[in-house]
Each structure stands twice: as C-alpha cells, then as structure tokens.
C-alpha cells in the first residue's frame, strides 16, 4: 500500500474517552439519605483558612507500618488529608480534607488501600487488627452522631462506597442505608415519624445490598415491584403507601431467601463486613480489570472503602440531593453549575424519573425552567453551598465537582473532586485560574492534555450520543464525520459536487484517490497502518480517517461492506471517529470545533516556555497556510512526491518512471519542472522567509506504477510507445518489498537527472519567491533514505552544481543547506561520517521504526494490535516513539553527528513529531525541532512546553 504518503505517521490522539462531563440528565449521583436526625453535635460552621493543596501524596507504606488500618473523619477533624490520596483513595482523602477544612461532612471512616493490598496478599483475609479498629471507628461515628450502630432505638445507618486513587468505573456501586433490619427500620420510622420513608429506605437497602453484595440482581426486585403495582392498579412509585412498602419489603426478603438460600442478613455488623468484602472483591472483577488495563492503572494500587454516616435527602420538602461544579464543565464559564432534586436520593436522579432543578437562578432563567432553583427554594442551604464551593475551589486551586445532600434544611457535603471537563472548558478554566492568580501560567500550561486539543481542532461526536459501533480500526486521523458510503473516489467526487456528504471506503488508498479523499468528509480503509497513504494524506488534509479496519470486508463489485452479519451498502450512512478508530452505524450528532481566545492565550504561554521548534510536514499551499495558522515555525518536511498526486501529474511521473532511457526520462522531467517550480514558488511565498525543508523524491514505485490496462494505455499514448512494452516495463519495476526497494535516494543515484530537475525547480522558485516577498527563503534541501555518506555526497554534488548554475543564470545569490533524512539504522550508526558533508539531519522515525523493528509500516496493523493487547508492546511504535530501541538509535545519531559538526541542526519529521510523549523525548535528547502534520502543531507546541516544564507526558494512545 501506499508509501508515498504511506510514510507519514503520527499520532493520533487518543482522546481516550473524551473526558466529558456528566451529562445533564445523569446528574447527581450517589448517596444521599441519611440520619434520621441531625447529628448530636452540629457540624462546625465552615471553614478555616483556605490553605492550598499542593503536594500530593505520601507513599502508603509509611503510614501503615504503624498498623493503622482505619482513618476517621468528621466534626471538623480527620486523621487523613488530601495528600494521602494514594492511601485513602480520592474520595476518602477529599472527605478528610473537607472535614479538616471545617466543612459539614457526615462523619465516617476510610479503610485504606493498604488493606486491599493485604487482602489480596493474604488469601482474601484482613489484617487481624482491622476488626477492632473498625469497631472503634463505628463507636466514634456513633458518638458524633448521637447514635449507635445496630441500636434498636437510635440506629446509626451508614453508606459504604469504594474509592481508589483514580476514579474507576467498574468498581462496586454504593450501598446506602446499611444497618437497617427488621428492628432498626421500626426505629427509623419512629424517629422520623414517617413509616413510608423508613420502609422505602429499607427496601432500597435490600435492593442495593442484594445486587452488589449478594449478586442477586436488581431487575428481580423491579419485577416484584411492577407486579405489585399492577395488582394494586398503581402507576407510580409514589402511589405506594407505607403499608405497601412494608408488604414489599417482606416480598423482597422472601425472594432473596428463595434465590440465595439464605435469609437477608439482619446483623448490621455482618452487613457491614459483607459490603466491605464486596468492595475489595470488586477490585478484581472483570469490568475493573479491563478498565485498569485500558487506563494503565496498576493492580497494586488497590481500592479504599469509605463508610460514612447516612444523611437523607428524601426527608420531605426541606431535603434534597444534588451535584454541583464550581465552573461550567462544558464551557468553563466561572459560574456555579449544577442540579438538585428536592426530596430525593441518588438513585432517583440517576434513574431519570424526575427532571433535576437548576441550582442558581441564573441557570434557571437560562434554561427557562419553571421549577424553583435551589437559590430560591432553599436559600440558606444555597448560601452555605456558595460559601463552600468558593472555599473548595480556592483550596484545591481547580474546578471542583461536588455532591451534597440537604437534610431537613441542613447542607452536608458528600464529595469533592477535580471535575471532568471538555477541552474547551479546560482551556478556559486554566487561563482564568491563572489570571485570577490561583495558579501560575506554568501550571495552567501543564494542566492541559495536549491530545485533548484535537477536540478543539476537529468536529467531535456529541459525548451524550449513543454509539452503535460496528467496527474498530486505527485512529489514523482525528475528528469525526458522517456521510453516505461510497466505494470509489470518482463516485465521491461526483456526489460531493451534488452537495452530498460521503465517507470514502476503500481497502486501501493510493495517489489516484486524492480527489476522492478531498471530496469525502472522512476516509475508512480496511488495510494499512498509521503511516499508510490514507492516514498520512488524511492527516495532512485535516480529515478524519480510520485505517486498518480489518474486520470489515469490502466488496467493490457489489458495493457493500460487511462486518460479521451486518452489511452496509453504497448510500448507507455511517460515521467514523478518527480519534478513537471507531466506525459507527448512522449519522451522529457532532460538536463543531471552536477555538476560543483562551486557546491563543494558553498557546502563547506555552510558546514562552518551550525550547523545541515546531515545524510542519506540508506539501501543499493549503497545508502551509494551516501550518501558519496553527503557529508552525517552518516546514520541516515537504514530501515532493505528494506534489504529483494530481491526475495529470501522475501521468507524467509515470512517464518518467517508465522511461527506458535518459532522453525520454529528461523529456518527462522537462514537463514536470514548471509544475514543481510553480508549487515551490507558492509554498515559499506563503512561508515568507521561514525555513522550508524540501525533500527530494521518495516515491515507493509501486504507488506510481499504472495498475489498470486503461492507465497503461494512457501513459503509452503520452509516451508514444507500445502499451505492451510499457506493461512489460511496469512488470519489471514491480517489487516484492517496495518499502525497502527502489525508493529514496536510490532513485536519484540511478537517475541523477531527477534530482537535478528537482533542485533546479527549488532554486529557481527560491529566486522567484524572494523577488516577490523580499524575503530570502530559509532553504534546506533534503536527501531521503541514505545509508552511506557516498550516496549523500553524490546527490549533494548534483544539488550544489545545479544551485551554481541557477545562481549564474539569474545573477542572484542563494543561501541554502543540503542535509539528509536519517531513517535507516546504518545512517544512525554512521552519523559521524555523514555529518562531515550533511549540513542538517532530520530523523525519519517512520522508516527508522520500520527498519529497526523489521516491521512493515504498511502491514503492521494486522498484528501490532495483538502485540499491544498481549502487553508485548506498550504502544504501537509507529504512534509513539520506542525510546529504548529506535530512540537509542536517534540518540546515537545525534551524538555522533554533533561530534563531527558541533551545533548540527537536528529535527524529526516522522509522525512521532505530533505525539506528546515523543515530543517530550525529542526535547530530552536535545533536538532542535519536531515537524508534524499541520493539525498537530498546537498539540506539539503544548507538549514541547510541558516537556520543558518537566511534566511527564504520557502518550495518549
Ligand atoms: C519517515 O520515514 O519518518 C519520514 C518522515 O518519511 P516518509 O514517511 O515520507 O517515509
Ligand atoms: Mg521515510
């Protein structure tokens, strides 16, 4: 497949799961319910001084050597703090921190991650001292709340939640109201004066506990409830009376006994240990294990368990539960944002049965809701919330996502954590926090995930939309697009001319598909890797592309593509998500990219911190303009073979390649010269004196050879030769392994007149561009794929003598350098020799990866995925540079080259130039610049700044 383009590579952003924000409907989660009565001691009024959290985490080990297995919090104090996140998990550490700040946090305790580690190291048993420490902590919480765990008159009820260092879906869900049994439920009824509430709480507890601890699934209870409602003629849960819930609790318990063979546990202590065991066990459940693998979370981290006194948001009209963000997580606007539900608890909100209400009057007016905001309905609690959110944001110096419950008018804070946000919001928040003086500009720059900038540069699929994923391939070029399937480039161009939107689906693409790729909204190929023709060209065009999607079978004849039992035909609409490599059925709702003022501000700050130069791989005027727009500081790689993709030009290139003697080759070259010159003039003019590295032709011959009889006849006509003879010549030139064949400098060695023509076009264009712009072109002529100094020298000789001729003919002086790609292991090793004559190096890490691993860049897709899945490779080395092997060769090349020629200018221009982790590597080893595809320039600028600031940037694969 295509190398011409095939070469490129790069990185895509794995904008993993677009870290979006909780969608509106999914708002307040979690727990809220609670004490029948307020705690014995009122919680302290807010807030001590907003000390600032800076230093994270102390290793778990020190703290637990002491045998401390339980950390209490509440009543304005805590044994933990935010810095103990590794030990207490995010939730536990922040609950402790809020308690220390004097915020009203229902008292409780955290069993740390070290117990989880112990649990798995000791055959699922607990440290012997744990039990007594839990008992003591329960007593402590009991004292603070004026209740006792298991007490038949005034029972302490608790919630149990998991909470690791990193938030991790897949872990055990929350259990609320733990401690209820046939006796304590009566006490709850009596204390609250509301039997219906008490039994409703009990049945919720039985449901949750059975589901997450006993493995008796939720839907069984739904069935029982539905049958009961039908029998009574009820439609809503709210139709049920207290007696109805009593009746249902009996039915629920019977079902548990029948299905599990055991009565529902009545002993609160047994209930608690059951829930604690379920949390630790869930660390190893399949969902959690998969999530950890996908997100590089080590198994050794373990989870913590948080046990906390209940507070109830469902105790009537003065109670509520809600979720709030200190800033808008979608836009970043600095306004409290969130929702709440009166007389409700977590599951009600998640169930989406009722529409949540806005928290602020501002938001209510904006949404046009006729339901009272919290600001109006619960002014006191709202005032408190305002005080706390301001405090928390100052304290953590970041936007917070908080959960709260109002129990009979009193506000309780249940959770705070750094809020997830869109890329747009992240930028705005970082810039505004810096402008507010809460964080430094350096911190602002460090806080943005470079890969997430793709969200701002390309359309993305609405994160709230349901995805019908039909296949997954490689995330070859970011962004998303929907359109009708077309299987040929001509068809794509035709439909586009009629105003239709299409996705071009090909087994693979080649230079002849350029017009179809231009016309399409996005490109899907079933073969080819991250550096395939489709991937490289799409990235240059800024169009989404999914490549190497091997599970799809394309039948051009029938006009169908099938995946398993599903078949799609020409005209069917699909969507591709080039950031995730997904192919989806149907049209998806899109979010259009929007570059805000904050984008420019943050990029400006990033530029002030970075040392690496950022250039762009650009072959067309459009690429060059995009590069300038995104802040590219020059062209680091102009692949001249890409300039021949247009239909009329390919024909002439074919004439040149297929010529049997120098004379006919020169005739073809003479036709190409003016076209090349015109292209270069335009490119140089746009770049206005910035450096431009023009690489001599590096065509994988197979991409340029005519394939069909019609193509052969067409070229034969132009060359005035017999088509059969031409077909023979094409057959002679066909190679078994074109990527290691007659390409790169080998072509110019065999046919120096090609290099001469290109050099002439470059120099004549430089003269012309300088005349037009008044600025001398920063001209660098680059020789591809050399293995020896002799190859380089021979071609350099031709380039220099052509430059002399042009200078003589035009009477103008030209400044230029001749350098080389270093993209073969031998060139790295011989860099000291090569640098004697080469004036600059540019590492072609695409080919260097291919030749170091011995993995064909075009065929890698069929097995590299398996390598990554089996953990043999951490990441596709064509996406993120292999520091140990390929990187070592680059280091050797740099050191040997600079030893010979101190100050040798060195960059990279493989696709790795746009991968944040690879950019960091380039910074570390002292390269001068990276060159990447135009749409990755902002990502590279930010990654380079973060590297300079010392931030470890994980690749976003
Ligand atoms: C490379 O090999 O890294 C490179 C930039 O060249 P190409 O992709 O064009 O082979
Ligand atoms: Mg190369």
Short mmCIF file of C-alpha atoms and ligand atoms in Angstrom, two decimals, residues 3-9 617 637 639 641 695 698 743 821 823 843-848 857 909-911, ligand 1:
data_model
loop_
_atom_site.label_atom_id
_atom_site.label_comp_id
_atom_site.label_asym_id
_atom_site.label_seq_id
_atom_site.Cartn_x
_atom_site.Cartn_y
_atom_site.Cartn_z
CA UNK A 3 4.01 4.66 1.00
CA UNK A 4 4.23 7.77 -0.82
CA UNK A 5 2.12 9.00 1.61
CA UNK A 6 2.42 5.97 3.35
CA UNK A 7 5.07 7.24 5.10
CA UNK A 8 3.67 9.56 7.40
CA UNK A 9 2.76 8.71 10.66
CA UNK A 617 5.02 18.45 7.35
CA UNK A 637 9.28 18.15 5.54
CA UNK A 639 7.37 15.44 0.52
CA UNK A 641 6.18 13.01 -4.30
CA UNK A 695 12.90 16.56 0.34
CA UNK A 698 10.97 9.42 -2.32
CA UNK A 743 13.00 4.38 -3.36
CA UNK A 821 16.98 12.25 6.44
CA UNK A 823 15.91 6.95 8.74
CA UNK A 843 15.18 11.81 11.66
CA UNK A 844 12.58 9.95 9.67
CA UNK A 845 11.23 7.96 12.54
CA UNK A 846 8.61 6.29 10.37
CA UNK A 847 11.17 4.45 8.33
CA UNK A 848 13.55 4.20 11.24
CA UNK A 857 4.79 0.13 8.28
CA UNK A 909 9.78 14.61 10.80
CA UNK A 910 8.24 11.18 11.32
CA UNK A 911 4.67 11.07 12.55
C1 LIG B 1 9.90 8.98 7.84
O1 LIG B 1 10.29 7.95 7.33
O2 LIG B 1 9.80 9.14 9.07
C2 LIG B 1 9.52 10.11 7.02
C3 LIG B 1 9.14 11.26 7.54
O3 LIG B 1 9.50 9.91 5.69
P1 LIG B 1 8.31 9.17 4.95
O4 LIG B 1 7.21 8.95 5.96
O5 LIG B 1 7.91 10.07 3.86
O6 LIG B 1 8.96 7.91 4.53
#
